[in-house]
Coordinates of C-alpha atoms and ligand atoms in Angstrom, one line a residue:
Chain A
X1 CA 117.4 89.4 94.3
X2 CA 117.3 93.1 95.0
X3 CA 114.5 94.8 97.0
X4 CA 113.5 96.8 94.0
X5 CA 113.0 93.8 91.8
X6 CA 110.7 92.3 94.3
X7 CA 108.3 95.2 94.5
X8 CA 105.1 95.6 92.5
X9 CA 106.1 96.8 89.1
X10 CA 103.2 99.0 88.1
X11 CA 105.4 100.5 85.3
X12 CA 104.7 97.3 83.5
X13 CA 101.0 98.1 83.2
X14 CA 101.1 98.6 79.5
X15 CA 102.1 95.0 79.1
X16 CA 98.6 94.0 80.1
X17 CA 97.5 95.2 76.7
X18 CA 100.2 93.3 74.8
X19 CA 98.3 90.3 73.5
X20 CA 101.0 89.2 71.1
X21 CA 101.5 85.4 71.3
X22 CA 98.7 85.1 73.9
X23 CA 95.5 83.1 73.7
X24 CA 91.8 83.8 73.8
X25 CA 91.5 84.1 77.6
X26 CA 94.0 86.9 77.6
X27 CA 92.3 88.7 74.7
X28 CA 89.1 88.5 76.7
X29 CA 90.7 89.9 79.8
X30 CA 92.3 92.8 77.8
X31 CA 89.0 93.7 76.1
X32 CA 87.2 93.5 79.4
X33 CA 89.6 95.9 81.0
X34 CA 89.5 98.3 78.0
X35 CA 85.8 98.3 77.8
X36 CA 85.6 98.8 81.6
X37 CA 87.8 101.9 81.3
X38 CA 85.7 103.1 78.4
X39 CA 82.5 102.6 80.4
X40 CA 83.9 104.5 83.4
X41 CA 84.9 107.4 81.1
X42 CA 81.4 107.4 79.6
X43 CA 79.7 107.3 83.0
X44 CA 81.8 110.4 84.0
X45 CA 80.8 112.3 80.8
X46 CA 77.2 111.1 81.2
X47 CA 77.0 112.6 84.7
X48 CA 78.6 115.9 83.5
X49 CA 76.0 116.1 80.7
X50 CA 73.1 115.4 83.1
X51 CA 74.6 118.1 85.3
X52 CA 73.7 120.6 82.5
X53 CA 70.1 120.0 83.4
X54 CA 70.6 122.2 86.4
X55 CA 71.7 125.0 84.1
X56 CA 68.2 125.2 82.6
X57 CA 66.5 124.0 79.4
X58 CA 68.7 126.0 77.0
X59 CA 71.9 124.4 78.1
X60 CA 70.5 120.9 77.9
X61 CA 68.7 121.4 74.6
X62 CA 71.9 122.8 73.0
X63 CA 73.6 119.6 74.1
X64 CA 70.8 117.4 72.6
X65 CA 71.4 119.4 69.4
X66 CA 75.0 118.3 69.5
X67 CA 74.0 114.7 70.2
X68 CA 72.4 114.4 66.7
X69 CA 75.9 114.7 65.2
X70 CA 76.9 111.4 63.4
X71 CA 80.2 111.4 65.3
X72 CA 78.2 111.4 68.5
X73 CA 75.9 108.6 67.4
X74 CA 79.0 106.6 66.5
X75 CA 80.3 107.3 70.0
X76 CA 77.1 106.0 71.5
X77 CA 77.4 102.9 69.3
X78 CA 80.8 102.3 70.9
X79 CA 79.3 102.6 74.3
X80 CA 76.6 100.1 73.5
X81 CA 79.1 97.7 72.0
X82 CA 81.4 98.0 75.0
X83 CA 78.6 97.6 77.5
X84 CA 77.3 94.5 75.6
X85 CA 80.8 92.9 75.6
X86 CA 81.6 93.9 79.1
X87 CA 78.4 92.7 80.6
X88 CA 78.3 89.4 78.7
X89 CA 82.0 88.6 79.3
X90 CA 81.4 89.6 82.9
X91 CA 78.9 86.7 83.1
X92 CA 81.5 84.4 81.5
X93 CA 84.0 85.5 84.1
X94 CA 81.5 85.1 86.9
X95 CA 80.4 81.6 85.8
X96 CA 84.0 80.3 85.4
X97 CA 84.9 81.9 88.7
X98 CA 82.3 79.7 90.4
X99 CA 83.8 76.6 88.7
X100 CA 81.1 76.5 85.9
X101 CA 82.2 75.6 82.4
X102 CA 85.9 76.2 82.9
X103 CA 86.9 73.8 80.2
X104 CA 84.6 75.7 77.8
X105 CA 85.8 79.2 78.6
X106 CA 87.0 79.7 74.9
X107 CA 83.7 78.5 73.5
X108 CA 81.9 80.7 75.9
X109 CA 83.9 83.7 74.7
X110 CA 82.9 83.0 71.1
X111 CA 79.3 83.0 72.2
X112 CA 79.9 86.3 74.1
X113 CA 81.5 87.8 71.0
X114 CA 78.8 86.6 68.6
X115 CA 76.0 88.1 70.7
X116 CA 78.0 91.3 71.3
X117 CA 78.7 91.8 67.6
X118 CA 75.2 90.9 66.4
X119 CA 73.7 93.0 69.1
X120 CA 75.9 96.0 68.1
X121 CA 75.0 95.6 64.4
X122 CA 71.2 95.6 65.2
X123 CA 71.7 98.6 67.4
X124 CA 73.7 100.4 64.7
X125 CA 71.0 99.7 62.1
X126 CA 68.2 101.0 64.3
X127 CA 70.2 104.0 65.3
X128 CA 71.3 105.2 61.9
X129 CA 67.9 104.5 60.3
X130 CA 66.0 106.2 63.2
Chain B
X1 CA 109.9 62.3 59.2
X2 CA 112.5 64.2 57.2
X3 CA 116.2 63.9 58.0
X4 CA 117.4 66.7 55.8
X5 CA 118.9 69.6 57.8
X6 CA 117.4 73.1 58.1
X7 CA 119.2 76.4 58.4
X8 CA 117.7 78.2 61.3
X9 CA 118.6 81.6 62.8
X10 CA 118.2 81.8 66.5
X11 CA 117.6 85.3 68.0
X12 CA 118.8 84.9 71.5
X13 CA 118.2 87.3 74.3
X14 CA 121.4 88.4 76.0
X15 CA 121.9 90.3 79.3
X16 CA 124.8 90.3 81.6
X17 CA 124.8 92.2 84.9
X18 CA 123.8 95.8 84.5
X19 CA 124.5 95.6 80.7
X20 CA 121.9 96.6 78.1
X21 CA 119.7 93.7 76.9
X22 CA 120.1 92.8 73.2
X23 CA 119.6 89.9 70.9
X24 CA 122.4 87.9 69.3
X25 CA 121.8 86.0 66.1
X26 CA 123.2 82.5 65.6
X27 CA 122.5 80.7 62.3
X28 CA 123.0 76.9 62.6
X29 CA 122.2 73.7 60.8
X30 CA 119.6 71.7 62.7
X31 CA 117.6 68.6 62.3
X32 CA 114.0 69.9 62.5
X33 CA 113.1 66.9 64.7
X34 CA 115.6 68.1 67.3
X35 CA 114.4 70.3 70.2
X36 CA 115.0 74.0 70.8
X37 CA 117.2 73.1 73.8
X38 CA 119.4 71.0 71.6
X39 CA 120.0 74.0 69.3
X40 CA 120.8 76.3 72.3
X41 CA 123.2 73.7 73.6
X42 CA 125.0 73.6 70.3
X43 CA 125.1 77.4 70.1
X44 CA 126.8 77.3 73.5
X45 CA 129.1 74.5 72.6
X46 CA 130.3 75.7 69.2
X47 CA 129.6 79.5 69.0
X48 CA 129.4 81.3 72.3
X49 CA 130.5 79.7 75.6
X50 CA 129.3 82.8 77.5
X51 CA 125.7 82.0 76.8
X52 CA 123.9 81.2 80.1
X53 CA 120.8 78.9 80.2
X54 CA 119.5 76.2 82.5
X55 CA 118.4 72.6 82.0
X56 CA 118.9 69.3 83.6
X57 CA 116.7 66.3 82.7
X58 CA 116.0 66.8 79.0
X59 CA 112.7 65.1 79.3
X60 CA 110.1 67.5 80.8
X61 CA 110.6 66.5 84.4
X62 CA 112.9 68.9 86.1
X63 CA 111.3 72.1 85.0
X64 CA 114.6 73.9 84.5
X65 CA 114.5 74.7 80.8
X66 CA 111.6 77.0 80.6
X67 CA 112.0 79.9 78.1
X68 CA 109.8 81.9 75.8
X69 CA 110.0 80.6 72.3
X70 CA 108.7 83.1 69.8
X71 CA 107.0 84.8 72.7
X72 CA 105.3 81.7 74.1
X73 CA 106.4 79.9 77.3
X74 CA 107.7 76.4 76.5
X75 CA 109.8 73.7 78.0
X76 CA 112.6 73.9 75.4
X77 CA 113.6 70.3 75.9
X78 CA 110.3 69.1 74.4
X79 CA 109.7 71.9 71.9
X80 CA 110.4 70.5 68.4
X81 CA 112.2 73.0 66.1
X82 CA 109.8 71.8 63.4
X83 CA 106.8 73.1 65.4
X84 CA 108.2 76.7 65.8
X85 CA 109.8 77.6 62.6
X86 CA 110.6 76.5 59.0
X87 CA 113.7 75.9 56.9
X88 CA 115.5 79.2 56.5
X89 CA 113.3 80.6 59.3
X90 CA 113.9 82.3 62.7
X91 CA 113.3 81.4 66.3
X92 CA 113.3 84.0 69.0
X93 CA 114.3 82.8 72.4
X94 CA 113.7 84.9 75.5
X95 CA 114.0 84.2 79.2
X96 CA 110.8 83.7 81.2
X97 CA 109.0 87.0 82.3
X98 CA 108.1 88.0 85.8
X99 CA 111.3 86.7 87.4
X100 CA 114.6 88.6 87.8
X101 CA 117.1 87.7 85.1
X102 CA 120.3 86.2 86.4
X103 CA 122.1 86.1 83.0
X104 CA 120.8 85.7 79.4
X105 CA 118.2 83.0 79.4
X106 CA 118.4 82.1 83.1
X107 CA 116.0 83.6 85.7
X108 CA 115.9 83.4 89.5
X109 CA 112.8 81.4 90.4
X110 CA 113.6 81.4 94.1
X111 CA 110.4 83.3 94.9
X112 CA 108.4 80.5 93.3
X113 CA 110.1 77.7 95.3
X114 CA 109.8 79.6 98.6
X115 CA 106.1 80.2 98.0
X116 CA 105.5 76.5 97.0
X117 CA 107.1 75.6 100.4
X118 CA 104.9 78.2 102.1
X119 CA 101.7 76.6 100.9
X120 CA 103.1 73.2 101.7
X121 CA 103.2 71.8 98.2
X122 CA 104.6 68.3 98.2
X123 CA 106.6 67.3 95.0
X124 CA 106.1 63.7 96.0
X125 CA 102.9 62.5 97.6
X126 CA 100.6 59.5 98.0
X127 CA 98.8 58.6 94.8
X128 CA 95.4 59.4 96.2
X129 CA 96.2 62.9 97.4
X130 CA 97.0 64.8 94.3
X131 CA 93.9 66.8 93.3
X132 CA 92.4 65.2 90.3
X133 CA 91.7 67.0 87.1
X134 CA 88.2 68.6 87.0
X135 CA 85.7 65.9 86.2
X136 CA 88.1 63.0 87.0
X137 CA 87.5 60.9 90.1
X138 CA 90.5 60.6 92.5
X139 CA 92.3 57.3 92.2
X140 CA 91.5 54.9 95.0
X141 CA 93.8 51.9 95.4
X142 CA 93.7 49.4 98.3
X143 CA 97.4 49.7 99.1
X144 CA 97.4 53.5 98.4
X145 CA 99.4 54.2 101.5
X146 CA 102.4 52.6 99.9
X147 CA 102.1 54.1 96.5
X148 CA 103.6 57.5 95.9
X149 CA 103.9 59.6 92.8
X150 CA 105.4 62.8 91.6
X151 CA 103.1 65.8 91.8
X152 CA 101.9 67.0 88.4
X153 CA 103.5 70.4 88.9
X154 CA 107.2 70.4 88.0
X155 CA 107.7 74.0 89.2
X156 CA 108.9 75.2 85.8
X157 CA 107.5 78.7 86.3
X158 CA 105.9 78.9 82.7
X159 CA 102.5 79.8 84.2
X160 CA 104.0 82.7 86.3
X161 CA 105.7 84.0 83.1
X162 CA 102.5 83.8 81.1
X163 CA 100.3 85.5 83.8
X164 CA 99.4 89.1 83.1
X165 CA 98.8 89.8 86.8
X166 CA 102.1 88.4 87.9
X167 CA 103.5 90.9 85.4
X168 CA 102.5 93.9 87.5
X169 CA 102.0 92.4 91.0
X170 CA 105.1 90.4 92.0
X171 CA 103.4 89.8 95.4
X172 CA 100.7 87.8 93.7
X173 CA 101.2 84.1 94.7
X174 CA 100.6 83.1 91.1
X175 CA 99.0 80.1 89.4
X176 CA 101.5 77.3 90.3
X177 CA 101.5 78.3 94.0
X178 CA 97.7 78.5 94.3
X179 CA 97.3 75.2 92.5
X180 CA 99.9 73.8 94.9
X181 CA 97.8 75.1 97.8
X182 CA 94.9 72.9 96.7
X183 CA 96.9 69.8 97.5
X184 CA 96.0 70.2 101.1
X185 CA 92.6 71.9 100.7
X186 CA 91.7 74.9 102.8
X187 CA 90.6 73.1 105.9
X188 CA 94.2 72.0 106.7
X189 CA 95.4 75.1 108.4
X190 CA 94.5 78.7 109.0
X191 CA 97.8 80.2 107.6
X192 CA 97.1 78.5 104.3
X193 CA 93.6 79.8 104.3
X194 CA 94.6 83.4 105.0
X195 CA 97.3 83.2 102.3
X196 CA 94.9 81.9 99.7
X197 CA 92.1 84.4 100.4
X198 CA 94.4 87.3 101.2
X199 CA 95.2 90.2 98.9
X200 CA 97.7 88.2 96.9
X201 CA 95.6 85.1 96.7
X202 CA 92.8 83.8 94.5
X203 CA 91.0 87.1 94.1
X204 CA 93.9 88.6 92.3
X205 CA 93.3 86.4 89.3
X206 CA 91.5 88.1 86.4
X207 CA 90.7 84.9 84.5
X208 CA 93.0 85.3 81.5
X209 CA 93.6 81.5 81.6
X210 CA 97.1 81.9 80.2
X211 CA 98.6 79.7 82.9
X212 CA 96.4 76.7 81.8
X213 CA 97.3 77.5 78.2
X214 CA 101.1 77.2 78.7
X215 CA 101.3 74.6 81.5
X216 CA 103.2 71.6 80.1
X217 CA 102.2 69.3 82.9
X218 CA 98.3 69.4 82.8
X219 CA 98.1 71.1 86.2
X220 CA 95.4 73.4 84.8
X221 CA 96.2 76.1 87.3
X222 CA 93.3 78.3 86.3
X223 CA 90.8 75.6 87.1
X224 CA 92.5 75.0 90.4
X225 CA 92.3 78.7 91.3
X226 CA 88.5 78.7 90.6
X227 CA 88.2 75.5 92.7
X228 CA 90.0 77.3 95.6
X229 CA 87.6 80.3 95.2
X230 CA 84.7 77.9 95.7
X231 CA 86.4 76.5 98.8
X232 CA 87.1 80.0 100.2
X233 CA 83.4 81.0 99.8
X234 CA 82.2 77.7 101.4
X235 CA 84.5 78.2 104.3
X236 CA 83.4 81.7 104.8
X237 CA 79.7 80.8 104.7
X238 CA 79.6 77.3 106.3
X239 CA 82.9 77.2 108.2
X240 CA 84.3 74.3 106.2
X241 CA 85.8 74.2 102.7
X242 CA 83.6 71.5 101.2
Ligands
LIG301 C1 76.1 93.9 83.0 C2 76.9 94.6 83.8 C3 78.3 94.3 84.2 C4 78.8 93.1 84.5 C5 78.2 91.7 84.5 C6 80.2 93.3 84.9 C7 81.1 92.3 85.3 C8 82.4 92.5 85.6 C9 83.3 91.6 86.1 C10 83.0 90.1 86.3 C11 84.5 92.1 86.3 C12 85.8 91.5 86.8 C13 86.6 91.1 85.6 C14 88.0 90.5 86.0 O1 88.1 89.7 86.9 O2 89.0 90.9 85.3 C15 84.3 93.6 86.0 C16 85.4 94.5 86.1 C17 85.2 95.8 85.9 N1 84.0 96.5 85.5 FE1 82.2 95.6 85.1 N2 80.5 94.7 84.8 C18 79.3 95.3 84.4 C19 79.1 96.6 84.1 C20 80.1 97.6 84.3 C21 79.9 99.0 84.1 C22 78.6 99.7 83.6 C23 81.1 99.6 84.4 C24 81.5 101.1 84.3 C25 80.8 102.1 84.4 C26 82.0 98.6 84.8 C27 83.3 98.8 85.1 C28 84.2 97.8 85.5 C29 85.6 98.1 85.8 C30 86.3 99.4 85.9 C31 86.2 96.8 86.1 C32 87.7 96.5 86.5 C33 88.3 96.1 85.2 C34 89.6 95.3 85.4 O3 90.1 95.1 86.5 O4 90.2 94.9 84.4 N3 81.4 97.4 84.7 N4 83.0 93.8 85.5
LIG302 S1 101.5 74.8 87.2 FE1 102.3 74.0 85.3 S2 103.3 75.8 84.3 FE2 103.0 76.3 86.5 S3 105.0 75.7 87.4 FE3 103.6 73.9 87.6 S4 104.0 72.6 85.8 FE4 104.9 74.6 85.4
LIG303 S1 115.4 70.0 80.9 FE1 114.2 69.2 82.5 S2 112.2 69.9 81.9 FE2 113.4 70.5 80.2

């Protein structure tokens, strides 16, 4: 075996997201990672926007104006859905990591998904009707 | 059980040396109640003697015949053709992932065997010492000292191939090896403990549960990794693993 082949192969990273032929646990992992990245991106943008507060009321208010755009509201819905899934699946991962309910990890994931989807729908309705 | 033959096309991964990987197609007549390995052997025997693949026992004991059948890790010697395709259908056969390819369907699993040795995994051990499945009490027999058994893990490497983490971190000990480490428990020696809790040990796992999904031998490596995590934490807090 050559040295090269034995080194970490980070160029394979995109294969994390290849869920073809894989099972529920892998889908859960991939979604967890994608939502994690999404949430980090959102946190960054959030801090930048909050930063506009230091530029005075006009700058901030003009941003709030922009935030009423339906596209923006849809973006916020994605953030809520991602946070719901990530948080709930985080609990699932935490529980199984301590040896709790390992044989039921798939059933737990269905519960996570159900709550995340229902929660997101409720949020969407209240957001778009507000 | 039907005895009529099926026409099945096998798409077989080929790679020799530094050559470009590609798939070769072989259409053959099979009995659907034969196994995928039987078909591969026939392709080798009658169509292409340069096809390289590995097997030994033909009955799910040696762990040599692991491949990806339609993308999923299988012991090809116990994978019924009937279960993976239909008459006139196709079957895609790839080598295991996350190991260097030697030739075609054969991979170099040396790193798995060395790591199994490093954690002291015993392929044969007293009946009472193989960690029981979660929720199952360990077997206690009066004459247990005299009774030995084969360990559950047949070192087939299917779990390493299925693991998304092994896919990017070849240093990760991997499911079979961590499950193997549980044979002794973490109190047995310091080296084992540092391997298991080290950067390539149990905390690398991201709970995709793919190892347990594909393991043909009921090792349930994912559950064993979680059990080891518990032991690591107990040992850190109370000084002993359990
Ligand atoms: C309710 C709150 C949260 C819980 C319970 C939670 C739980 C978890 C857990 C258990 C993991 C490890 C998953 C694994 O082993 O693959 C994780 C990973 C991660 N989380 Fe969270 N998380 C929460 C909120 C957040 C937030 C708000 C962010 C971002 C701003 C975030 C970013 C990340 C990142 C970047 C990872 C690494 C992902 C990976 O390695 O695939 N998390 N989270
Ligand atoms: S743990 Fe299961 S899948 Fe992994 S090498 Fe052992 S028998 Fe094969
Ligand atoms: S040939 Fe031995 S396990 Fe398949």
